[in-house]
Amino acid sequence: MYTFSATRSLGAFLVLLVSALLLSSWRDGSTRHLLEREPSLVEISPSAFNAVNASSAKNVIALPYDRHDFPVKLSNPHSHHAFHKRVDVGTLDYDDTVCKGRLLYRKILAAFEGTGTPGREFSAQDIDNGWVKDTDNAMMFDWDIPLMAVGKTLGAGVREREPTEAEITLIDLLQRKPFKNANGEQVNDLERNAHHELAYIPSFNTIIIINVVSPTNQVRARFRKEKKEITQADILRRIPPLNRVSDVMWTVWSTISKNPNSLRFIGIDGISNGGTFGIMKTIFEKGEAKKPIKFPGLKFGLDTEEGQALLASPNGLAIAWLIIDRAGKLGRRVPTVSIYSVYPETGGYYRMLWDLQPLSPTSAAPPGATAKPTSTSKITSQIKRSDRRSPHVLRKRDLDYQTAKCKGKVLYDNIQAAFQGKTSLGSVYEFSTESLENGWRYEDEVEDLDTTWYPALKMIGLTLGIGDRVPTESETLVVGVSQSVPYKNAMGQSVEVPNERSRGFYDVAYIPSFLTIIASDTQSPRNRLISDSGGRITEAEINRRVPPLNRLSDMIWTVWNLNSRSPNKLRYVGRSNVLGESVEAIIGRIFDSRGGVRGWPGYTYGIDTEEGQALLATPNGIAIAWLLIDRAARLGRRRPKVTIWSSYPDTGRGLHMLWDLEPV
């Protein structure tokens, strides 16, 4: 046990402990782009502050679960990212948290492969911007047994011993002085209870997180106390750019350690967050002892459901984002997490110890890194791929079925929240004719609607009371647009026409009399850039090179809104000839579970089912999800379901989706 600066009395220590239990409900920041818009997985990205600041005070944030996978948007045309208003978590559903952790682990693997986007690097100047460094804090520090195990693991130069007091640097960053926020504005109204207290032990390649009260949570607490609504823009204006646990510990560590990339162990002390505590309690009860146990406790890899649940817990998020943001510096790792109780007899004082073990040179990849979507269905091997435009890039978003279910569940929850008016999500901005002319050109030759859709259209006609018929040529507006003229991006910068491989395109049929849209051949500018770059492109570069109107959900709504007399009555959205390994594997699995490929009327699933959620998370379903989320106020409450079928069930060719957005 180590006592810094002075020895506290037992009474003082108990006061400190109680204060920690009350205050250290820390989470790594508040929102960020993971799995694409889910409150318990995300942090604010200071680099996106300008985009948020450009939005009005009424802009409440979307829910990205991820930085890349879903179309992440703000409530104005000047940004392509979004952030979600964070909710306080008292308890967490274990299965949902496993799902979120699974998605985070996929992001970690992507970062190891170099396909992620590095996080911002902060410096000592950022520490001085708003923070006061307190190194004279009389804090009790009792990690001797775990640190002896760390020393034994590290071996030469450390050995099985406790670090000396001189080897441990305890730093408490206190938000006690004015600062400039990420937009360069001076802030004098401080959240004085915000602080980050960590112990840094370079000789043991170890950081111990002791107590954190984030600036974000303090801002939220102030607004709650004053009974005021709060937006992400409000938060970002009131916090220093350096504010997340993952960024703080890496920045301070980099100033202390001679070899910061050698960081190996991260401990989390005295976990009191209700969500994390509940997840750990569940895992202990599932263990052999059926109760909390002492160190070394229970150990899990991130390829296990327990490891994934802990990764997605409020206290695990800092570790996830540290690895994702600094993968280029840390290199490929095989992270594991151990959980234990200091006082198992009372079932209290839980801790985590994360081991970021470097990948062995003889190992090909971390566990789970080589997983590919598979299907025993004939679909994946026999489906005819369009050769009209090449290359198709949907395989970049490979999803296995379990991951698709997880993503779909998050999207489903967000859709329900939007229907209930509990949050304002996504791009409520309405694009115009001028937006279509900014970077897009109408194509002269566009393929007519595939006649294999006639049975589905007759069903739509009967459902709507139009009759057992298909729409006439005059009722059908087939619009093809391609990214073929110069444009100004969301920052107002002029951008030349992309090369042919990087151009987005959308061919869509709009049938207002049938309240129907059918997208036949589509590739977003974003996906084309990712494909052309081989995945080696940053978010900032993507945002610089795409026109403001660039996502399928925005494109189809914009054209529909301009051509329909009653756009809010939109009922059906079809996806024709869906392509990509992920969606083919997922549809193939669903067909297999029903006995084989089926033609029209196919199989129908509500999005409250696991099949419906898996389809919602595919690249072909995400646009539907965000159409519902972004335009919930216009469309009203809906009861969505999806039908899948094949035009040629004997060969598995011609896969289609029809989304029925039935009004409630």
XYZ file of C-alpha atoms in Angstrom:
664
model
C 0.000 0.000 0.000
C 1.232 3.451 -0.881
C 0.298 6.704 0.849
C 1.170 9.900 -0.973
C 2.146 13.153 0.791
C 0.515 12.323 4.108
C -1.084 9.431 5.962
C -4.806 9.736 6.185
C -6.753 8.629 9.147
C -9.209 5.802 8.608
C -12.070 8.265 8.985
C -10.660 10.540 6.308
C -10.141 7.575 4.018
C -13.758 6.501 4.477
C -14.920 10.009 3.622
C -12.776 9.863 0.505
C -14.126 6.455 -0.414
C -17.733 7.561 -0.028
C -17.005 10.620 -2.149
C -15.487 8.418 -4.821
C -18.502 6.141 -4.794
C -20.770 9.125 -5.250
C -18.709 10.933 -7.843
C -16.823 8.375 -9.856
C -19.655 7.270 -12.054
C -17.263 8.043 -14.838
C -17.613 7.253 -18.446
C -15.136 7.984 -21.184
C -16.493 11.282 -22.411
C -20.045 11.478 -23.551
C -20.534 10.790 -27.217
C -18.631 9.594 -30.192
C -19.214 7.940 -33.531
C -19.207 3.864 -32.603
C -21.225 1.707 -33.491
C -22.993 4.204 -34.735
C -24.979 6.187 -32.562
C -25.571 4.528 -29.252
C -25.297 6.509 -26.065
C -23.316 4.035 -24.021
C -20.665 3.487 -26.669
C -19.654 6.907 -27.732
C -17.630 9.956 -26.836
C -17.616 13.519 -28.034
C -14.990 14.113 -30.669
C -13.454 17.540 -30.075
C -12.279 17.639 -33.688
C -15.908 17.764 -34.756
C -16.708 20.684 -32.483
C -16.860 23.146 -35.352
C -19.558 21.097 -37.036
C -21.618 20.947 -33.864
C -21.037 24.603 -33.123
C -22.333 25.484 -36.579
C -25.691 23.995 -35.720
C -28.379 25.867 -33.869
C -29.012 25.510 -30.169
C -32.014 23.369 -30.991
C -29.916 20.707 -32.668
C -29.993 17.683 -30.424
C -27.604 14.995 -31.399
C -27.949 11.718 -33.228
C -26.847 8.388 -31.905
C -23.821 7.074 -33.650
C -22.728 3.740 -32.564
C -19.689 4.131 -34.635
C -17.439 6.518 -36.412
C -17.693 4.911 -39.816
C -20.255 2.210 -40.341
C -23.570 4.042 -40.281
C -24.385 7.305 -42.004
C -23.661 9.728 -39.165
C -25.238 13.143 -39.530
C -26.034 16.382 -37.747
C -29.128 18.498 -37.908
C -27.700 20.817 -40.539
C -26.131 20.463 -43.974
C -22.652 21.462 -42.865
C -21.701 18.268 -41.090
C -21.593 14.579 -41.738
C -21.086 13.517 -38.160
C -23.436 13.348 -35.262
C -23.389 12.937 -31.546
C -26.026 11.701 -29.202
C -27.279 13.368 -26.075
C -25.968 11.095 -23.385
C -28.239 9.366 -20.913
C -27.278 8.440 -17.378
C -27.013 4.702 -17.026
C -28.112 3.096 -13.779
C -28.354 -0.454 -15.031
C -27.525 -2.060 -18.345
C -29.104 -4.989 -20.133
C -26.432 -7.680 -20.269
C -27.275 -8.987 -23.747
C -27.444 -5.479 -25.197
C -24.073 -4.665 -23.677
C -22.572 -7.828 -25.166
C -23.873 -6.659 -28.548
C -22.274 -3.258 -28.140
C -19.019 -4.804 -27.032
C -19.036 -7.066 -30.068
C -19.262 -4.010 -32.288
C -16.507 -2.241 -30.374
C -14.279 -5.279 -30.730
C -14.834 -5.211 -34.488
C -13.734 -1.583 -34.464
C -10.622 -2.527 -32.529
C -9.799 -5.221 -35.083
C -10.383 -2.713 -37.906
C -8.027 -0.279 -36.180
C -5.373 -3.002 -35.924
C -5.766 -3.595 -39.662
C -5.256 0.106 -40.330
C -8.777 0.734 -41.613
C -9.849 2.941 -38.718
C -9.294 6.663 -38.256
C -6.642 7.654 -35.687
C -7.781 9.809 -32.800
C -6.571 13.327 -32.201
C -3.177 13.698 -30.565
C -3.070 16.152 -27.673
C -0.001 17.792 -26.120
C 1.207 19.328 -22.887
C -0.303 22.617 -24.083
C -3.714 20.957 -24.104
C -3.201 19.865 -20.499
C -2.520 23.488 -19.567
C -5.706 24.576 -21.336
C -8.221 24.474 -18.503
C -6.520 21.929 -16.264
C -4.444 22.344 -13.121
C -2.071 19.501 -12.351
C -2.183 18.420 -8.704
C 0.634 16.045 -7.769
C 0.287 16.497 -3.998
C -2.930 14.587 -3.428
C -2.959 12.439 -0.293
C -4.642 9.440 -1.892
C -4.571 5.885 -0.563
C -3.286 3.552 -3.256
C -3.552 -0.186 -2.681
C -2.626 -2.147 -5.788
C 0.379 -4.007 -4.452
C -0.816 -7.579 -5.207
C -1.967 -6.908 -8.788
C 1.193 -4.901 -9.480
C 3.349 -7.773 -8.253
C 1.559 -9.946 -10.803
C 2.212 -7.290 -13.434
C 5.888 -7.269 -12.513
C 6.038 -11.043 -12.815
C 4.395 -10.890 -16.246
C 6.813 -8.245 -17.512
C 9.791 -10.236 -16.225
C 13.258 -8.847 -16.880
C 13.894 -5.438 -15.368
C 10.746 -5.498 -13.255
C 10.276 -8.962 -11.756
C 7.687 -9.988 -9.165
C 7.803 -6.979 -6.886
C 5.887 -3.883 -5.912
C 6.805 -0.569 -7.531
C 8.502 1.858 -5.230
C 6.817 5.113 -4.315
C 9.338 6.929 -6.502
C 8.202 4.905 -9.515
C 4.583 6.004 -9.176
C 3.403 9.403 -10.378
C -0.041 10.284 -9.081
C -1.603 13.144 -11.032
C -5.011 14.654 -10.504
C -6.005 17.029 -13.293
C -8.459 19.569 -11.897
C -10.589 21.817 -14.105
C -9.715 24.972 -12.209
C -8.707 27.612 -14.736
C -10.245 29.312 -17.783
C -9.685 27.697 -21.159
C -10.393 27.953 -24.842
C -12.864 25.413 -26.118
C -12.393 23.446 -29.354
C -13.833 26.372 -31.300
C -11.313 28.801 -29.823
C -13.844 30.566 -27.593
C -12.752 31.676 -24.140
C -14.593 29.883 -21.310
C -14.459 31.289 -17.764
C -17.477 29.522 -16.258
C -15.832 26.333 -15.005
C -17.083 22.933 -13.895
C -14.862 22.908 -10.830
C -15.694 19.383 -9.675
C -14.417 17.838 -12.898
C -11.132 16.010 -12.506
C -9.096 13.026 -13.734
C -7.092 11.259 -11.027
C -4.754 8.547 -12.303
C -1.541 6.836 -11.199
C 1.158 6.422 -13.860
C 3.831 3.752 -13.408
C 6.116 3.786 -16.482
C 8.525 1.178 -15.113
C 5.578 -1.263 -14.944
C 4.028 -0.090 -18.251
C 0.901 0.532 -16.195
C -1.762 3.169 -15.595
C -4.296 2.972 -12.757
C -7.490 5.002 -13.136
C -8.471 6.016 -9.613
C -11.265 8.560 -9.809
C -12.745 10.503 -12.705
C -15.541 13.049 -12.820
C -15.837 14.123 -16.445
C -16.517 17.733 -17.504
C -19.356 16.444 -19.667
C -21.174 14.832 -16.759
C -20.688 17.967 -14.688
C -22.250 20.113 -17.412
C -25.179 17.727 -17.616
C -25.601 17.760 -13.847
C -25.691 21.548 -13.837
C -28.371 21.670 -16.532
C -30.438 19.029 -14.729
C -30.221 20.982 -11.503
C -31.350 24.123 -13.303
C -34.041 22.084 -15.118
C -32.790 23.189 -18.503
C -32.662 21.276 -21.781
C -29.150 20.598 -23.040
C -27.709 19.948 -26.478
C -24.365 18.562 -27.523
C -23.444 22.037 -28.737
C -24.064 23.326 -25.184
C -21.711 20.710 -23.804
C -18.936 21.248 -26.328
C -18.932 24.976 -25.673
C -18.405 24.378 -21.947
C -15.657 21.762 -21.868
C -11.957 21.900 -22.762
C -10.864 20.014 -25.901
C -8.952 17.532 -23.757
C -11.746 16.006 -21.683
C -12.137 12.246 -22.283
C -10.518 9.674 -20.046
C -8.873 7.865 -22.961
C -7.324 11.096 -24.266
C -6.312 12.388 -20.841
C -4.517 9.244 -19.753
C -2.679 8.844 -23.074
C -1.646 12.515 -23.169
C -0.298 12.527 -19.606
C 1.262 9.098 -20.084
C 3.091 10.379 -23.192
C 4.626 13.210 -21.164
C 5.792 10.867 -18.394
C 6.848 7.639 -20.089
C 10.056 7.435 -22.107
C 8.393 4.781 -24.261
C 4.636 5.464 -24.226
C 3.924 2.855 -26.902
C 4.949 0.185 -24.401
C 1.805 0.745 -22.315
C 0.589 -2.713 -21.317
C -1.719 -2.653 -18.270
C -4.598 -0.366 -17.280
C -6.296 -0.823 -13.939
C -9.624 0.691 -12.910
C -10.085 1.203 -9.198
C -13.238 1.123 -7.072
C -15.894 0.777 -9.777
C -19.131 2.357 -8.613
C -20.904 3.057 -11.881
C -24.239 1.280 -11.671
C -24.093 -0.032 -15.225
C -20.596 -1.486 -14.955
C -21.224 -2.828 -11.458
C -24.312 -4.686 -12.660
C -22.469 -6.215 -15.627
C -19.627 -7.384 -13.359
C -22.072 -8.798 -10.833
C -23.789 -10.783 -13.594
C -20.455 -12.175 -14.773
C -19.395 -13.130 -11.254
C -22.694 -14.957 -10.744
C -22.138 -16.851 -13.998
C -18.689 -17.971 -12.834
C -17.795 -21.176 -11.070
C -17.868 -19.539 -7.627
C -21.236 -17.863 -8.374
C -20.018 -14.781 -6.478
C -17.260 -12.148 -6.515
C -13.742 -13.474 -5.955
C -10.364 -12.010 -5.044
C -7.490 -11.260 -7.388
C -6.578 -12.698 -9.878
C -10.350 -12.958 -10.304
C -11.904 -13.921 -13.630
C -10.120 -13.276 -16.922
C -11.692 -12.887 -20.376
C -10.555 -12.187 -23.903
C -12.425 -9.745 -26.097
C -13.591 -12.594 -28.304
C -15.786 -13.794 -25.411
C -19.216 -12.451 -24.529
C -18.019 -11.546 -21.023
C -15.064 -9.595 -22.402
C -17.301 -7.804 -24.867
C -19.825 -6.900 -22.159
C -17.031 -5.440 -20.032
C -15.578 -3.563 -23.021
C -18.933 -1.864 -23.644
C -19.545 -1.053 -19.996
C -19.179 2.624 -19.046
C -15.816 1.874 -17.429
C -14.565 -0.214 -20.350
C -15.197 2.403 -23.029
C -12.056 4.377 -22.193
C -9.980 1.261 -22.855
C -11.763 0.568 -26.137
C -11.226 4.088 -27.440
C -7.647 4.241 -26.238
C -6.891 1.140 -28.330
C -8.905 2.316 -31.356
C -7.501 5.847 -31.381
C -3.875 4.829 -30.763
C -3.723 1.543 -32.681
C -1.098 3.001 -34.983
C 1.186 3.643 -31.996
C 0.361 0.688 -29.784
C 0.456 -1.829 -32.603
C -1.637 -4.973 -32.714
C -2.653 -6.233 -29.292
C -4.597 -9.148 -27.816
C -6.481 -7.401 -24.989
C -7.836 -9.306 -22.005
C -9.631 -8.088 -18.897
C -9.590 -9.459 -15.345
C -12.267 -8.553 -12.810
C -12.149 -9.116 -9.082
C -13.401 -7.846 -5.747
C -11.164 -6.426 -3.048
C -13.731 -7.478 -0.421
C -15.517 -10.534 -1.868
C -17.031 -11.445 1.495
C -19.174 -8.304 1.296
C -19.510 -8.405 -2.485
C -18.056 -4.937 -2.913
C -15.189 -2.826 -4.252
C -14.883 -4.159 -7.765
C -11.858 -3.587 -9.967
C -10.758 -4.230 -13.548
C -7.268 -4.923 -14.854
C -6.844 -4.691 -18.626
C -3.852 -6.409 -20.204
C -3.065 -5.010 -23.656
C -0.768 -7.887 -24.556
C 1.184 -7.300 -27.787
C 0.379 -9.751 -30.539
C 2.975 -12.492 -30.782
C 5.067 -12.384 -33.983
C 4.020 -15.991 -34.593
C 0.305 -15.132 -34.391
C -1.472 -14.266 -37.619
C -4.197 -12.137 -36.019
C -6.069 -11.449 -32.782
C -8.961 -13.795 -31.982
C -11.908 -13.175 -34.275
C -9.960 -11.014 -36.714
C -10.300 -13.438 -39.601
C -14.029 -14.075 -39.205
C -15.906 -13.697 -42.482
C -19.602 -13.708 -43.223
C -20.539 -17.162 -44.392
C -23.650 -18.779 -45.733
C -24.469 -22.331 -46.689
C -27.022 -20.941 -49.115
C -26.474 -21.081 -52.849
C -27.086 -17.332 -52.891
C -23.564 -16.229 -52.005
C -21.891 -18.298 -54.679
C -24.442 -18.008 -57.470
C -25.963 -14.537 -57.310
C -25.379 -12.544 -60.483
C -23.534 -9.326 -59.751
C -24.222 -6.168 -61.706
C -21.440 -5.280 -64.126
C -22.865 -1.882 -65.000
C -20.573 -0.030 -62.665
C -17.474 -1.368 -61.023
C -16.283 -1.893 -58.399
C -19.035 -2.681 -55.929
C -17.723 -1.953 -52.454
C -20.352 -3.326 -50.116
C -18.065 -6.131 -49.049
C -16.098 -3.521 -47.094
C -18.905 -3.690 -44.531
C -18.706 -7.434 -43.981
C -21.081 -8.465 -41.197
C -21.576 -11.780 -39.564
C -25.117 -12.563 -38.536
C -24.625 -12.020 -34.798
C -23.023 -8.624 -35.352
C -25.799 -7.649 -37.732
C -28.367 -8.514 -35.053
C -26.505 -6.305 -32.594
C -26.339 -3.348 -34.947
C -29.947 -3.831 -35.944
C -31.048 -3.820 -32.313
C -29.300 -0.485 -31.773
C -30.942 0.951 -34.894
C -34.318 -0.405 -33.817
C -33.995 1.265 -30.411
C -33.083 4.542 -32.099
C -36.078 4.305 -34.425
C -38.408 3.736 -31.476
C -36.877 6.691 -29.629
C -37.426 8.883 -32.677
C -41.055 7.743 -33.001
C -41.644 8.582 -29.339
C -40.070 12.002 -29.688
C -37.522 11.220 -26.986
C -34.608 12.442 -29.020
C -33.924 14.483 -32.111
C -31.824 12.472 -34.491
C -29.888 12.858 -37.659
C -30.393 15.166 -40.587
C -33.674 17.010 -40.114
C -32.316 19.488 -42.647
C -34.333 19.424 -45.888
C -32.173 19.490 -48.994
C -33.393 21.370 -52.068
C -33.095 21.538 -55.845
C -29.937 23.576 -55.341
C -28.507 20.723 -53.263
C -29.146 18.303 -56.133
C -27.346 20.620 -58.529
C -24.321 20.860 -56.214
C -22.182 17.979 -57.443
C -24.904 15.889 -59.080
C -25.960 15.575 -62.702
C -29.069 13.901 -64.026
C -28.304 10.956 -66.288
C -29.871 10.785 -69.722
C -30.140 7.010 -69.820
C -31.513 5.134 -66.838
C -32.763 1.569 -66.829
C -36.512 1.143 -66.445
C -37.939 -0.482 -63.346
C -37.264 -4.232 -63.309
C -40.430 -6.114 -64.299
C -39.708 -8.688 -61.618
C -41.162 -6.073 -59.243
C -44.616 -6.336 -60.797
C -45.989 -8.942 -58.326
C -44.880 -6.786 -55.401
C -46.344 -3.652 -56.998
C -49.679 -5.411 -57.567
C -49.747 -6.301 -53.878
C -49.045 -2.651 -53.038
C -51.860 -1.566 -55.321
C -54.309 -3.920 -53.606
C -53.153 -2.830 -50.143
C -53.597 0.861 -50.970
C -56.942 0.306 -52.702
C -55.568 1.303 -56.112
C -56.348 -2.048 -57.667
C -54.584 -5.190 -58.857
C -52.315 -3.392 -61.261
C -48.835 -2.026 -61.799
C -48.058 1.678 -62.181
C -48.169 3.124 -65.655
C -45.123 4.643 -67.298
C -46.490 8.124 -66.629
C -46.851 7.292 -62.933
C -43.227 6.192 -62.620
C -40.387 8.684 -62.397
C -37.018 6.962 -62.811
C -34.219 9.301 -61.757
C -30.532 8.655 -62.161
C -27.976 11.056 -60.729
C -24.200 10.762 -60.755
C -21.452 12.743 -59.091
C -20.220 14.252 -62.361
C -19.898 18.031 -61.890
C -17.751 20.199 -59.585
C -19.296 21.211 -56.267
C -18.762 22.908 -52.955
C -18.403 20.664 -49.913
C -20.065 21.276 -46.548
C -17.263 23.653 -45.584
C -17.844 25.751 -48.711
C -14.632 24.569 -50.394
C -14.606 23.931 -54.143
C -14.080 20.291 -55.141
C -13.306 18.974 -58.615
C -15.135 16.047 -60.177
C -13.856 12.800 -58.604
C -12.247 10.148 -60.743
C -14.699 7.603 -62.128
C -13.898 5.007 -59.461
C -14.766 7.467 -56.685
C -18.026 8.859 -58.062
C -21.271 8.166 -56.300
C -24.452 7.388 -58.192
C -28.109 6.736 -57.448
C -30.676 5.177 -59.803
C -34.089 5.212 -58.147
C -37.731 4.843 -59.277
C -40.263 7.133 -57.590
C -43.960 6.184 -57.829
C -45.986 8.777 -55.876
C -49.375 7.247 -56.760
C -48.211 3.983 -55.156
C -46.503 5.789 -52.224
C -43.424 3.834 -53.245
C -39.712 4.326 -53.879
C -37.551 1.561 -55.385
C -33.768 2.000 -55.372
C -32.146 -0.163 -58.022
C -28.464 0.728 -58.402
C -26.836 2.913 -55.779
C -23.382 3.682 -54.461
C -22.751 6.554 -52.063
C -19.798 8.925 -52.607
C -18.521 7.822 -49.226
C -18.413 4.143 -50.125
C -16.797 4.852 -53.464
C -14.024 6.850 -51.778
C -13.430 4.068 -49.265
C -13.270 1.510 -52.054
C -10.970 3.570 -54.261
C -8.596 4.186 -51.354
C -8.575 0.574 -50.234
C -10.032 1.711 -46.917
C -7.066 4.001 -46.204
C -8.891 7.306 -45.932
C -9.725 9.454 -42.930
C -13.116 10.800 -41.956
C -11.879 14.352 -42.463
C -10.769 13.557 -46.014
C -14.073 11.859 -46.802
C -16.007 14.880 -45.534
C -13.820 17.190 -47.589
C -14.434 15.233 -50.788
C -18.175 14.540 -50.682
C -21.010 16.966 -51.528
C -23.361 17.923 -48.665
C -26.144 15.812 -50.183
C -24.487 12.420 -50.372
C -26.327 9.730 -48.428
C -28.983 7.468 -49.889
C -31.550 8.242 -47.184
C -31.178 11.988 -47.838
C -31.105 11.576 -51.616
C -34.291 9.539 -51.933
C -36.162 11.766 -49.487
C -35.038 14.912 -51.288
C -36.176 13.726 -54.733
C -39.367 12.253 -53.261
C -40.119 15.462 -51.387
C -39.740 17.471 -54.608
C -41.950 15.183 -56.682
C -44.689 13.912 -54.379
C -47.769 15.941 -53.456
C -47.949 14.096 -50.125
C -44.360 13.140 -49.246
C -45.229 12.333 -45.647
C -47.428 9.477 -46.834
C -44.462 7.487 -48.155
C -45.301 3.852 -47.413
C -42.959 1.489 -49.284
C -39.223 1.559 -50.005
C -37.728 -1.197 -52.129
C -34.123 -2.250 -52.650
C -33.716 -4.031 -55.963
C -31.000 -6.575 -56.750
C -29.172 -6.141 -53.461
C -25.478 -6.926 -53.671
C -22.608 -7.532 -51.289
C -21.155 -10.448 -49.366
C -22.639 -9.287 -46.084
C -26.234 -8.892 -47.158
C -26.101 -12.014 -49.311
C -24.792 -14.084 -46.416
C -27.419 -12.710 -44.029
C -30.296 -13.216 -46.469
C -28.917 -16.644 -47.283
C -28.899 -17.615 -43.632
C -32.488 -16.466 -43.230
C -33.585 -18.404 -46.313
C -31.762 -21.489 -45.056
C -33.576 -21.266 -41.729
C -36.874 -21.324 -43.639
C -35.956 -24.245 -45.875
C -34.504 -22.488 -48.895
C -34.682 -19.558 -51.295
C -38.185 -18.322 -52.030
C -39.709 -16.187 -54.753
C -42.435 -13.620 -54.205
C -44.134 -13.199 -51.692
C -40.951 -14.271 -49.929
C -40.634 -13.989 -46.155
C -41.667 -10.993 -44.072
C -40.242 -9.887 -40.724
C -40.999 -7.007 -38.385
C -38.001 -5.017 -37.229
C -38.771 -6.175 -33.695
C -37.561 -9.663 -34.739
C -33.938 -10.770 -34.879
C -34.204 -11.406 -38.627
C -35.683 -7.968 -39.228
C -32.970 -6.343 -37.147
C -30.217 -8.241 -38.938
C -31.612 -7.031 -42.286
C -31.956 -3.486 -40.916
C -28.214 -3.458 -40.157
C -27.129 -4.511 -43.645
C -25.765 -1.844 -45.986
C -29.083 -2.128 -47.843
C -31.159 -1.635 -44.692
C -29.303 1.185 -42.963
C -30.643 3.841 -45.331
C -34.183 2.786 -44.390
C -33.325 3.032 -40.708
C -31.986 6.550 -41.044
C -34.845 7.618 -43.266
C -37.197 6.656 -40.429
C -35.033 8.235 -37.740
C -34.258 11.472 -39.551
C -37.794 12.089 -40.780
C -39.747 10.717 -37.817
C -41.439 14.072 -37.295
C -42.623 14.118 -40.911
C -43.518 10.451 -41.309
C -45.044 9.936 -37.884
C -45.042 6.631 -36.022
C -44.664 3.578 -38.215
C -44.653 -0.186 -37.819
C -41.886 -1.193 -40.269
C -41.460 -4.676 -41.661
C -39.320 -6.080 -44.443
C -39.968 -8.719 -47.089
C -37.115 -10.564 -48.820
C -37.393 -12.709 -51.931
C -35.548 -13.839 -55.040
C -36.649 -13.258 -58.630
C -35.040 -16.567 -59.573
C -35.295 -18.897 -56.581
C -33.910 -21.831 -58.531
C -30.543 -20.095 -58.852
C -30.672 -17.646 -55.942
C -30.301 -14.652 -58.271
C -32.128 -11.348 -58.064
C -32.447 -10.669 -54.336
C -34.834 -7.914 -53.309
C -36.045 -6.165 -50.169
C -39.361 -4.349 -49.717
C -39.737 -2.216 -46.616
C -43.340 -1.563 -45.596
C -43.473 1.562 -43.408
C -46.999 0.896 -42.199
C -48.462 3.820 -40.230
C -49.448 3.033 -36.647
